[in-house]
Short mmCIF file of C-alpha atoms in Angstrom, two decimals:
data_model
loop_
_atom_site.label_atom_id
_atom_site.label_comp_id
_atom_site.label_asym_id
_atom_site.label_seq_id
_atom_site.Cartn_x
_atom_site.Cartn_y
_atom_site.Cartn_z
CA UNK A 1 -47.39 -86.79 -51.83
CA UNK A 2 -46.11 -86.81 -55.40
CA UNK A 3 -42.38 -87.18 -55.89
CA UNK A 4 -40.40 -85.77 -58.79
CA UNK A 5 -37.19 -86.94 -60.39
CA UNK A 6 -34.42 -84.48 -59.43
CA UNK A 7 -33.33 -84.13 -63.06
CA UNK A 8 -36.85 -83.39 -64.31
CA UNK A 9 -37.09 -80.05 -66.10
CA UNK A 10 -39.08 -77.64 -63.96
CA UNK A 11 -41.92 -75.68 -65.48
CA UNK A 12 -41.44 -72.90 -62.94
CA UNK A 13 -40.86 -69.79 -65.00
CA UNK A 14 -39.78 -67.49 -62.20
CA UNK A 15 -36.38 -66.87 -60.66
CA UNK A 16 -35.46 -65.76 -57.20
CA UNK A 17 -32.97 -63.36 -58.76
CA UNK A 18 -35.83 -61.34 -60.25
CA UNK A 19 -37.37 -60.54 -56.89
CA UNK A 20 -36.33 -57.71 -54.54
CA UNK A 21 -34.14 -58.94 -51.70
CA UNK A 22 -36.64 -57.43 -49.27
CA UNK A 23 -39.46 -59.62 -50.55
CA UNK A 24 -38.40 -62.61 -48.50
CA UNK A 25 -41.74 -64.38 -48.41
CA UNK A 26 -42.02 -64.31 -52.20
CA UNK A 27 -38.45 -65.57 -52.56
CA UNK A 28 -39.20 -68.47 -50.24
CA UNK A 29 -42.26 -69.41 -52.31
CA UNK A 30 -40.31 -69.33 -55.58
CA UNK A 31 -37.50 -71.43 -54.11
CA UNK A 32 -40.01 -73.87 -52.62
CA UNK A 33 -41.73 -74.35 -55.98
CA UNK A 34 -38.42 -75.21 -57.62
CA UNK A 35 -37.30 -77.64 -54.92
CA UNK A 36 -40.71 -79.29 -54.52
CA UNK A 37 -40.71 -79.90 -58.27
CA UNK A 38 -37.25 -81.44 -58.10
CA UNK A 39 -37.46 -83.40 -54.85
CA UNK A 40 -41.11 -84.04 -54.08
CA UNK A 41 -42.76 -83.10 -50.79
CA UNK A 42 -41.07 -85.61 -48.48
CA UNK A 43 -37.53 -84.89 -49.70
CA UNK A 44 -37.85 -81.11 -49.95
CA UNK A 45 -35.88 -79.87 -46.95
CA UNK A 46 -36.53 -76.50 -45.36
CA UNK A 47 -32.76 -76.02 -45.12
CA UNK A 48 -32.44 -76.35 -48.89
CA UNK A 49 -35.36 -74.00 -49.52
CA UNK A 50 -33.93 -71.23 -47.33
CA UNK A 51 -30.50 -71.65 -48.89
CA UNK A 52 -31.87 -71.20 -52.38
CA UNK A 53 -34.05 -68.28 -51.26
CA UNK A 54 -31.04 -66.73 -49.51
CA UNK A 55 -32.87 -66.23 -46.20
CA UNK A 56 -32.31 -67.46 -42.66
CA UNK A 57 -34.19 -70.53 -41.44
CA UNK A 58 -35.83 -68.41 -38.76
CA UNK A 59 -37.21 -66.18 -41.51
CA UNK A 60 -38.87 -69.20 -43.11
CA UNK A 61 -40.70 -70.07 -39.90
CA UNK A 62 -41.73 -66.45 -39.42
CA UNK A 63 -43.84 -66.75 -42.58
CA UNK A 64 -44.63 -70.47 -42.58
CA UNK A 65 -45.05 -72.44 -39.32
CA UNK A 66 -44.49 -75.70 -41.18
CA UNK A 67 -43.86 -77.20 -44.60
CA UNK A 68 -47.57 -77.96 -44.77
CA UNK A 69 -48.33 -74.26 -44.32
CA UNK A 70 -45.90 -73.49 -47.14
CA UNK A 71 -47.72 -75.86 -49.48
CA UNK A 72 -51.05 -74.26 -48.52
CA UNK A 73 -49.61 -70.85 -49.40
CA UNK A 74 -48.50 -72.13 -52.80
CA UNK A 75 -51.97 -73.57 -53.36
CA UNK A 76 -53.51 -70.21 -52.50
CA UNK A 77 -51.15 -68.51 -54.95
CA UNK A 78 -52.23 -70.82 -57.76
CA UNK A 79 -55.91 -70.57 -56.85
CA UNK A 80 -55.61 -66.79 -56.89
CA UNK A 81 -54.08 -66.87 -60.38
CA UNK A 82 -56.90 -69.12 -61.59
CA UNK A 83 -59.59 -67.01 -59.94
CA UNK A 84 -58.25 -63.85 -61.59
CA UNK A 85 -58.32 -65.60 -64.97
CA UNK A 86 -61.89 -66.78 -64.43
CA UNK A 87 -63.43 -63.59 -63.07
CA UNK A 88 -63.21 -61.82 -66.41
CA UNK A 89 -64.71 -64.78 -68.27
CA UNK A 90 -67.64 -65.04 -65.85
CA UNK A 91 -68.58 -61.39 -66.38
CA UNK A 92 -68.36 -61.24 -70.18
CA UNK A 93 -72.10 -61.87 -70.62
CA UNK A 94 -71.73 -64.66 -73.19
CA UNK A 95 -74.05 -67.70 -73.40
CA UNK A 96 -73.17 -70.25 -70.73
CA UNK A 97 -71.73 -72.90 -73.06
CA UNK A 98 -69.39 -70.31 -74.59
CA UNK A 99 -68.40 -69.07 -71.14
CA UNK A 100 -67.63 -72.61 -69.95
CA UNK A 101 -65.32 -73.25 -72.88
CA UNK A 102 -63.44 -69.99 -72.26
CA UNK A 103 -63.41 -70.67 -68.51
CA UNK A 104 -61.72 -74.04 -68.94
CA UNK A 105 -59.13 -72.64 -71.32
CA UNK A 106 -58.34 -69.73 -68.99
CA UNK A 107 -58.00 -72.01 -65.96
CA UNK A 108 -55.71 -74.44 -67.77
CA UNK A 109 -53.53 -71.58 -68.98
CA UNK A 110 -53.24 -70.19 -65.44
CA UNK A 111 -52.44 -73.59 -63.94
CA UNK A 112 -49.92 -74.80 -66.52
CA UNK A 113 -46.88 -72.98 -64.98
CA UNK A 114 -47.56 -74.94 -61.76
CA UNK A 115 -47.89 -78.27 -63.53
CA UNK A 116 -44.77 -79.77 -61.99
CA UNK A 117 -46.12 -79.36 -58.43
CA UNK A 118 -49.83 -79.99 -59.00
CA UNK A 119 -49.51 -83.46 -57.50
CA UNK A 120 -48.47 -81.82 -54.24
CA UNK A 121 -51.05 -79.02 -54.38
CA UNK A 122 -53.82 -81.26 -55.71
CA UNK A 123 -56.46 -80.93 -52.97
CA UNK A 124 -56.36 -77.12 -52.93
CA UNK A 125 -56.08 -76.12 -56.55
CA UNK A 126 -57.32 -76.17 -60.10
CA UNK A 127 -60.82 -75.12 -61.03
CA UNK A 128 -62.63 -76.30 -57.95
CA UNK A 129 -60.34 -77.31 -55.10
CA UNK A 130 -61.73 -79.45 -52.31
CA UNK A 131 -60.89 -77.31 -49.29
CA UNK A 132 -63.20 -74.81 -47.58
CA UNK A 133 -60.84 -71.96 -48.52
CA UNK A 134 -61.00 -72.98 -52.18
CA UNK A 135 -64.79 -73.06 -51.87
CA UNK A 136 -64.82 -69.49 -50.59
CA UNK A 137 -62.45 -68.23 -53.27
CA UNK A 138 -64.48 -69.64 -56.14
CA UNK A 139 -67.88 -68.48 -54.84
CA UNK A 140 -67.92 -65.07 -56.65
CA UNK A 141 -67.50 -66.52 -60.13
CA UNK A 142 -69.82 -69.43 -59.33
CA UNK A 143 -72.49 -66.82 -58.61
CA UNK A 144 -71.76 -65.21 -61.96
CA UNK A 145 -72.22 -68.55 -63.71
CA UNK A 146 -75.48 -69.14 -61.84
CA UNK A 147 -76.72 -65.82 -63.18
CA UNK A 148 -75.78 -66.95 -66.69
CA UNK A 149 -77.88 -70.10 -66.27
CA UNK A 150 -80.85 -68.06 -65.08
CA UNK A 151 -80.45 -65.63 -67.98
CA UNK A 152 -80.26 -68.46 -70.51
CA UNK A 153 -83.29 -70.11 -68.90
CA UNK A 154 -85.24 -66.85 -69.27
CA UNK A 155 -84.54 -66.74 -73.00
CA UNK A 156 -85.20 -70.45 -73.53
CA UNK A 157 -81.64 -71.62 -74.16
CA UNK A 158 -81.53 -73.82 -71.03
CA UNK A 159 -84.30 -76.01 -69.60
CA UNK A 160 -86.37 -74.23 -66.94
CA UNK A 161 -86.54 -77.50 -64.96
CA UNK A 162 -82.87 -77.24 -63.93
CA UNK A 163 -81.88 -75.83 -60.54
CA UNK A 164 -79.11 -73.32 -61.38
CA UNK A 165 -77.34 -73.59 -58.00
CA UNK A 166 -77.08 -77.38 -58.05
CA UNK A 167 -76.36 -77.49 -61.77
CA UNK A 168 -73.36 -75.16 -61.61
CA UNK A 169 -71.82 -77.15 -58.75
CA UNK A 170 -72.21 -80.38 -60.70
CA UNK A 171 -70.71 -78.67 -63.75
CA UNK A 172 -67.88 -77.44 -61.53
CA UNK A 173 -67.03 -81.01 -60.56
CA UNK A 174 -66.89 -82.00 -64.23
CA UNK A 175 -64.61 -79.09 -65.08
CA UNK A 176 -62.36 -79.89 -62.15
CA UNK A 177 -62.05 -83.51 -63.32
CA UNK A 178 -61.04 -82.34 -66.77
CA UNK A 179 -58.42 -79.94 -65.40
CA UNK A 180 -56.87 -82.63 -63.20
CA UNK A 181 -56.82 -85.18 -66.00
CA UNK A 182 -55.30 -82.84 -68.59
CA UNK A 183 -52.64 -81.34 -66.33
CA UNK A 184 -51.90 -84.13 -63.87
CA UNK A 185 -53.31 -87.62 -64.28
CA UNK A 186 -53.81 -88.16 -68.03
CA UNK A 187 -51.73 -85.65 -70.03
CA UNK A 188 -51.75 -88.10 -72.94
CA UNK A 189 -55.37 -87.09 -73.67
CA UNK A 190 -55.47 -84.23 -76.15
CA UNK A 191 -56.78 -81.09 -74.43
CA UNK A 192 -58.78 -80.07 -77.51
CA UNK A 193 -60.57 -83.44 -77.59
CA UNK A 194 -61.27 -83.44 -73.83
CA UNK A 195 -62.53 -79.85 -74.04
CA UNK A 196 -64.91 -80.63 -76.90
CA UNK A 197 -66.26 -83.71 -75.12
CA UNK A 198 -66.71 -81.82 -71.85
CA UNK A 199 -68.53 -78.86 -73.39
CA UNK A 200 -70.74 -81.23 -75.40
CA UNK A 201 -71.60 -83.22 -72.28
CA UNK A 202 -72.48 -80.08 -70.33
CA UNK A 203 -74.63 -78.79 -73.17
CA UNK A 204 -76.61 -82.01 -73.22
CA UNK A 205 -76.88 -82.18 -69.44
CA UNK A 206 -78.25 -78.65 -69.23
CA UNK A 207 -80.52 -79.08 -72.22
CA UNK A 208 -78.87 -76.13 -73.98
CA UNK A 209 -80.63 -75.25 -77.21
CA UNK A 210 -78.09 -74.50 -79.93
CA UNK A 211 -78.81 -71.47 -82.09
#
């Protein structure tokens, strides 16, 4: 698990003080994000999380059987934010290459507030997380993108020899790699440059005819 320097500035833009005292689960998640960012997974103690959230330790275990379950809940929270950002893009009826560019930008914007804990949430999050739950959550907008490929094939913008179902899953892997590199592994690469290279690669791979 990724560890963070305790004095690193957190990108978490929420505060437990803004949440109703009755919303204990949400307060635990906010406190956990802050402490995971500061301490890393191994050194983030449940006792410290509940103290910052101002709840009893028994309350923590009522919502989260373990620290692993807590991390899964945070991953689901991030994936939900990303999915909401992507659903609108996937239904805007633009050509696929335009939709992909907007999709990447929307996903990066949704994931950026979680940047300081992405190393901990890595397997569950970003554009196309690796877990079965992430697979289920992304399926609706994948289907929308498949429809875009079929539509663009019908009007001659994309090669008719391409299988839309396989193609969109391969494209998904490429987009996921870009998201992880830009936000986690290689932040020194300019997002604009990586985006342009990614969209260009996908256009060539799909045989998209530029108008």
